[in-house]
Each structure stands twice: as C-alpha cells, then as structure tokens.
Amino acid sequence: MKKIIQVIFILLSTIIGLYPFLYFTSPKFGLLSSKDGELLANMTWNIAFYNHIFLGGISLLIGWILFNKKMRNSRSELHKRMGKIYVTTVFISGISGIYIGFFATGGIIASLGFISLGILWLYTTLKGYWHAKNAQIVQHQTMMYYSYALCFAAVTLRIWLPILVILIQDFIIAYKIVAWLCWIPNLIVIHYYIIRLKSKYIEGSL
C-alpha cells in the first residue's frame, strides 16, 4: 500500500508539474478563462502569473526527489544543488503567487486564501534553507516537509476544484472554498506524518 501511495504521489507531482505547458495551447486555457480582458492584457500580471506556474511546476517536479534518503546520503552534493534550485524556484514563484493572489477570482476570500498560502510557502522554504545552512538537519527536514506540502497545493487544488464545482454547481463559490481547502488539509496531514516519524525515531533510539 505504501508503494502504491508513493507511485500515485510521484505521478501526480509529475503530471501537475508539467501541466503549465498546456497554457501554450490556448490563450484562455485553464484558470485564464475566468479572467477579464483587462487583467489578461496587464504585462506585470502576466509576468507574475507565468513565473508562478512554470517555476512552481519545477518546484513540484524536483521537490519530492529531495526526500529520497538514498540520494541525501550517497549524493549529498546533488541534493544540495537541487535544494538550491528548489528554494530559488519557490522564492520567485511564491512572491509571484502572492502578487497574483490579489487578483484571484472570487474576491477577498479567495485572495486571502492564496496569499496566505504564498506567505507560508515562502516562510517554510526559507526557514528550511536557513536550518540547512546552520546544519540543523532535523529542523531543516521538518520545514521542507511543510514546504512541499504547501507546494503540493497545486495538485490538491486540481483534485478538489472539479469535485466542488460538481457538488455546489457554482464555480465562484467552489473557487473561494478551494483557495483554502487546497492547502490547509495538506498541512494537517504532513503534521501528523512528522509526528509519526518523530515517534518512530524516539522508539528506535530507546
């Protein structure tokens, strides 16, 4: 079962990580269809939007690899290089995400959800990087678990949104809900997982 979950997790991360390339197929693909013409013509918004989705996609594609224990132990330099790429892409994508969050479909409720997500994503990632620089490995790993759980919101948003639209029959209401639902449960799940890991470590050291 654990292997199956891992395979599904990797597949979803890869598919959604590559998903931004579909925006080349149509000028109003995906979420762009819910934006008005004035916003779509705004160069600053467009730069922020494409920085967010493409660099966020890279974060999603490489982030899960960094949790591979074998690579961390046997190829530590590669882990560090990839980690720096992850931190850089998150930094740019996160700031861009916060900016475009102010223009989110659904108004202030959706905006606050996505802006909160962006701030927490930046905080956990930069805090994790700071711990790594100070050789605080356990704290580094914990913060990066939280960081990737927030990064994974790109996946859970695309799972929850169609479900909510079908159930509620109203895209705007569904989008307001998913702005929060796409990341809060992720943090709860990863928090529980971290507690379990720490419990196993303590039991193993007794």
Short mmCIF file of C-alpha atoms in Angstrom, two decimals:
data_model
loop_
_atom_site.label_atom_id
_atom_site.label_comp_id
_atom_site.label_asym_id
_atom_site.label_seq_id
_atom_site.Cartn_x
_atom_site.Cartn_y
_atom_site.Cartn_z
CA MET A 1 0.00 0.00 0.00
CA LYS A 2 2.83 2.39 0.90
CA LYS A 3 4.46 1.79 -2.50
CA ILE A 4 1.17 2.42 -4.31
CA ILE A 5 0.69 5.72 -2.45
CA GLN A 6 4.26 6.75 -3.32
CA VAL A 7 3.72 5.96 -7.02
CA ILE A 8 0.44 7.93 -7.10
CA PHE A 9 2.13 10.82 -5.27
CA ILE A 10 5.03 10.92 -7.76
CA LEU A 11 2.71 10.63 -10.77
CA LEU A 12 0.51 13.49 -9.57
CA SER A 13 3.55 15.66 -8.81
CA THR A 14 4.96 14.98 -12.28
CA ILE A 15 1.71 15.47 -14.20
CA ILE A 16 0.79 18.73 -12.46
CA GLY A 17 4.43 19.85 -12.58
CA LEU A 18 4.26 19.61 -16.37
CA TYR A 19 0.69 20.97 -16.52
CA PRO A 20 1.76 24.64 -17.06
CA PHE A 21 2.99 23.77 -20.56
CA LEU A 22 -0.67 23.30 -21.56
CA TYR A 23 -1.06 27.07 -21.25
CA PHE A 24 0.78 27.31 -24.57
CA THR A 25 -2.14 25.51 -26.26
CA SER A 26 -4.71 28.29 -25.81
CA PRO A 27 -4.70 31.98 -24.82
CA LYS A 28 -7.52 31.30 -22.34
CA PHE A 29 -6.58 27.85 -21.10
CA GLY A 30 -7.49 26.74 -17.57
CA LEU A 31 -7.93 29.47 -14.98
CA LEU A 32 -7.26 32.16 -17.60
CA SER A 33 -10.80 31.61 -18.85
CA SER A 34 -12.13 33.16 -15.62
CA LYS A 35 -10.05 36.36 -16.00
CA ASP A 36 -11.24 39.52 -17.72
CA GLY A 37 -9.55 41.02 -20.77
CA GLU A 38 -8.09 43.98 -18.90
CA LEU A 39 -6.21 41.75 -16.46
CA LEU A 40 -5.02 39.45 -19.24
CA ALA A 41 -3.57 42.49 -21.01
CA ASN A 42 -1.65 43.58 -17.90
CA MET A 43 2.05 42.82 -18.52
CA THR A 44 3.03 42.80 -14.82
CA TRP A 45 0.27 40.32 -14.00
CA ASN A 46 1.26 38.11 -16.95
CA ILE A 47 4.92 38.03 -15.90
CA ALA A 48 3.91 37.15 -12.34
CA PHE A 49 1.40 34.54 -13.49
CA TYR A 50 3.77 32.67 -15.79
CA ASN A 51 6.65 32.90 -13.29
CA HIS A 52 4.33 31.43 -10.69
CA ILE A 53 3.01 28.49 -12.69
CA PHE A 54 6.22 27.49 -14.50
CA LEU A 55 8.65 27.88 -11.60
CA GLY A 56 6.06 26.40 -9.26
CA GLY A 57 5.88 23.47 -11.67
CA ILE A 58 9.65 22.99 -11.42
CA SER A 59 9.38 23.09 -7.62
CA LEU A 60 6.75 20.39 -7.77
CA LEU A 61 8.76 18.26 -10.22
CA ILE A 62 12.01 18.22 -8.22
CA GLY A 63 10.78 18.70 -4.66
CA TRP A 64 9.79 15.08 -3.99
CA ILE A 65 13.19 13.83 -5.18
CA LEU A 66 14.87 15.73 -2.34
CA PHE A 67 13.17 13.49 0.22
CA ASN A 68 14.93 10.41 -1.17
CA LYS A 69 17.09 9.19 1.72
CA LYS A 70 19.48 7.26 -0.54
CA MET A 71 20.26 10.36 -2.62
CA ARG A 72 20.70 12.51 0.50
CA ASN A 73 23.19 10.06 1.96
CA SER A 74 25.17 8.98 -1.12
CA ARG A 75 24.92 12.09 -3.31
CA SER A 76 24.81 14.94 -0.84
CA GLU A 77 26.24 17.49 -3.31
CA LEU A 78 23.50 16.74 -5.83
CA HIS A 79 20.95 17.06 -3.04
CA LYS A 80 22.35 20.49 -2.12
CA ARG A 81 22.33 21.71 -5.74
CA MET A 82 18.79 20.53 -6.34
CA GLY A 83 17.79 22.01 -2.99
CA LYS A 84 19.10 25.41 -4.06
CA ILE A 85 17.12 25.15 -7.31
CA TYR A 86 14.00 24.28 -5.30
CA VAL A 87 14.48 27.22 -2.93
CA THR A 88 15.10 29.63 -5.85
CA THR A 89 12.05 28.50 -7.82
CA VAL A 90 9.87 28.63 -4.69
CA PHE A 91 11.12 32.13 -3.87
CA ILE A 92 10.22 33.54 -7.30
CA SER A 93 7.02 31.50 -7.68
CA GLY A 94 5.92 32.33 -4.13
CA ILE A 95 6.37 36.08 -4.49
CA SER A 96 4.63 35.95 -7.88
CA GLY A 97 1.82 33.89 -6.36
CA ILE A 98 1.28 36.42 -3.58
CA TYR A 99 1.04 39.20 -6.17
CA ILE A 100 -1.48 37.41 -8.42
CA GLY A 101 -3.38 36.38 -5.29
CA PHE A 102 -4.62 39.96 -5.02
CA PHE A 103 -6.43 39.45 -8.35
CA ALA A 104 -7.85 36.00 -7.56
CA THR A 105 -11.24 35.01 -8.93
CA GLY A 106 -13.73 35.04 -6.07
CA GLY A 107 -12.67 38.30 -4.43
CA ILE A 108 -11.26 38.84 -0.95
CA ILE A 109 -11.99 35.34 0.42
CA ALA A 110 -10.10 33.61 -2.38
CA SER A 111 -7.36 36.28 -2.33
CA LEU A 112 -6.70 35.78 1.39
CA GLY A 113 -6.52 32.01 0.89
CA PHE A 114 -3.97 32.16 -1.90
CA ILE A 115 -1.95 35.00 -0.33
CA SER A 116 -1.76 33.06 2.95
CA LEU A 117 -0.60 30.01 1.02
CA GLY A 118 2.11 32.03 -0.72
CA ILE A 119 3.38 33.58 2.51
CA LEU A 120 3.53 30.24 4.33
CA TRP A 121 5.21 28.57 1.34
CA LEU A 122 7.90 31.24 1.33
CA TYR A 123 8.33 31.14 5.10
CA THR A 124 8.66 27.35 5.43
CA THR A 125 11.04 27.13 2.47
CA LEU A 126 13.34 29.96 3.55
CA LYS A 127 13.26 28.75 7.16
CA GLY A 128 14.16 25.26 5.94
CA TYR A 129 17.05 26.68 3.92
CA TRP A 130 18.24 28.67 6.95
CA HIS A 131 18.24 25.50 9.07
CA ALA A 132 20.25 23.68 6.37
CA LYS A 133 22.84 26.48 6.30
CA ASN A 134 23.18 26.15 10.07
CA ALA A 135 23.47 22.35 9.94
CA GLN A 136 20.19 21.91 11.84
CA ILE A 137 19.21 18.86 9.82
CA VAL A 138 16.13 17.68 11.72
CA GLN A 139 14.61 21.18 11.72
CA HIS A 140 15.56 21.56 8.05
CA GLN A 141 13.79 18.34 7.10
CA THR A 142 10.68 19.28 9.11
CA MET A 143 10.32 22.69 7.46
CA MET A 144 10.88 21.25 4.00
CA TYR A 145 8.13 18.68 4.60
CA TYR A 146 5.80 21.60 5.32
CA SER A 147 7.16 23.50 2.30
CA TYR A 148 6.44 20.66 -0.11
CA ALA A 149 3.01 20.04 1.44
CA LEU A 150 2.21 23.65 0.51
CA CYS A 151 3.77 23.20 -2.92
CA PHE A 152 1.51 20.15 -3.38
CA ALA A 153 -1.46 22.52 -3.14
CA ALA A 154 -1.07 22.83 -6.93
CA VAL A 155 -2.14 19.17 -7.11
CA THR A 156 -4.87 19.17 -4.46
CA LEU A 157 -6.44 22.32 -5.95
CA ARG A 158 -6.94 20.49 -9.24
CA ILE A 159 -8.42 17.50 -7.43
CA TRP A 160 -10.79 19.45 -5.18
CA LEU A 161 -11.98 22.12 -7.64
CA PRO A 162 -13.88 19.88 -10.09
CA ILE A 163 -15.36 17.93 -7.16
CA LEU A 164 -16.60 21.13 -5.52
CA VAL A 165 -17.96 22.52 -8.80
CA ILE A 166 -19.97 19.32 -9.31
CA LEU A 167 -21.27 19.33 -5.73
CA ILE A 168 -22.02 23.05 -5.42
CA GLN A 169 -22.83 23.85 -9.07
CA ASP A 170 -21.22 27.28 -8.68
CA PHE A 171 -17.63 27.89 -9.83
CA ILE A 172 -17.09 31.10 -7.83
CA ILE A 173 -18.20 29.60 -4.51
CA ALA A 174 -16.17 26.47 -5.24
CA TYR A 175 -13.11 28.59 -6.00
CA LYS A 176 -13.46 30.53 -2.75
CA ILE A 177 -13.52 27.25 -0.83
CA VAL A 178 -10.66 25.64 -2.75
CA ALA A 179 -8.41 28.65 -2.09
CA TRP A 180 -8.23 27.34 1.49
CA LEU A 181 -9.05 23.67 1.03
CA CYS A 182 -6.14 23.08 -1.36
CA TRP A 183 -3.51 23.65 1.37
CA ILE A 184 -4.89 23.51 4.93
CA PRO A 185 -5.57 19.72 4.86
CA ASN A 186 -2.09 19.21 3.35
CA LEU A 187 -0.52 20.85 6.40
CA ILE A 188 -2.65 18.76 8.76
CA VAL A 189 -1.67 15.52 7.01
CA ILE A 190 2.05 16.35 6.91
CA HIS A 191 1.98 17.48 10.56
CA TYR A 192 0.55 14.09 11.54
CA TYR A 193 3.17 12.36 9.37
CA ILE A 194 6.00 14.30 11.03
CA ILE A 195 4.69 13.37 14.49
CA ARG A 196 4.68 9.70 13.46
CA LEU A 197 8.24 9.95 12.14
CA LYS A 198 9.44 11.50 15.39
CA SER A 199 7.64 8.82 17.43
CA LYS A 200 9.33 6.04 15.41
CA TYR A 201 12.73 7.76 15.83
CA ILE A 202 12.27 8.00 19.59
CA GLU A 203 11.12 4.36 19.83
CA GLY A 204 14.08 3.23 17.74
CA SER A 205 16.55 5.06 19.96
CA LEU A 206 15.26 3.50 23.20
#
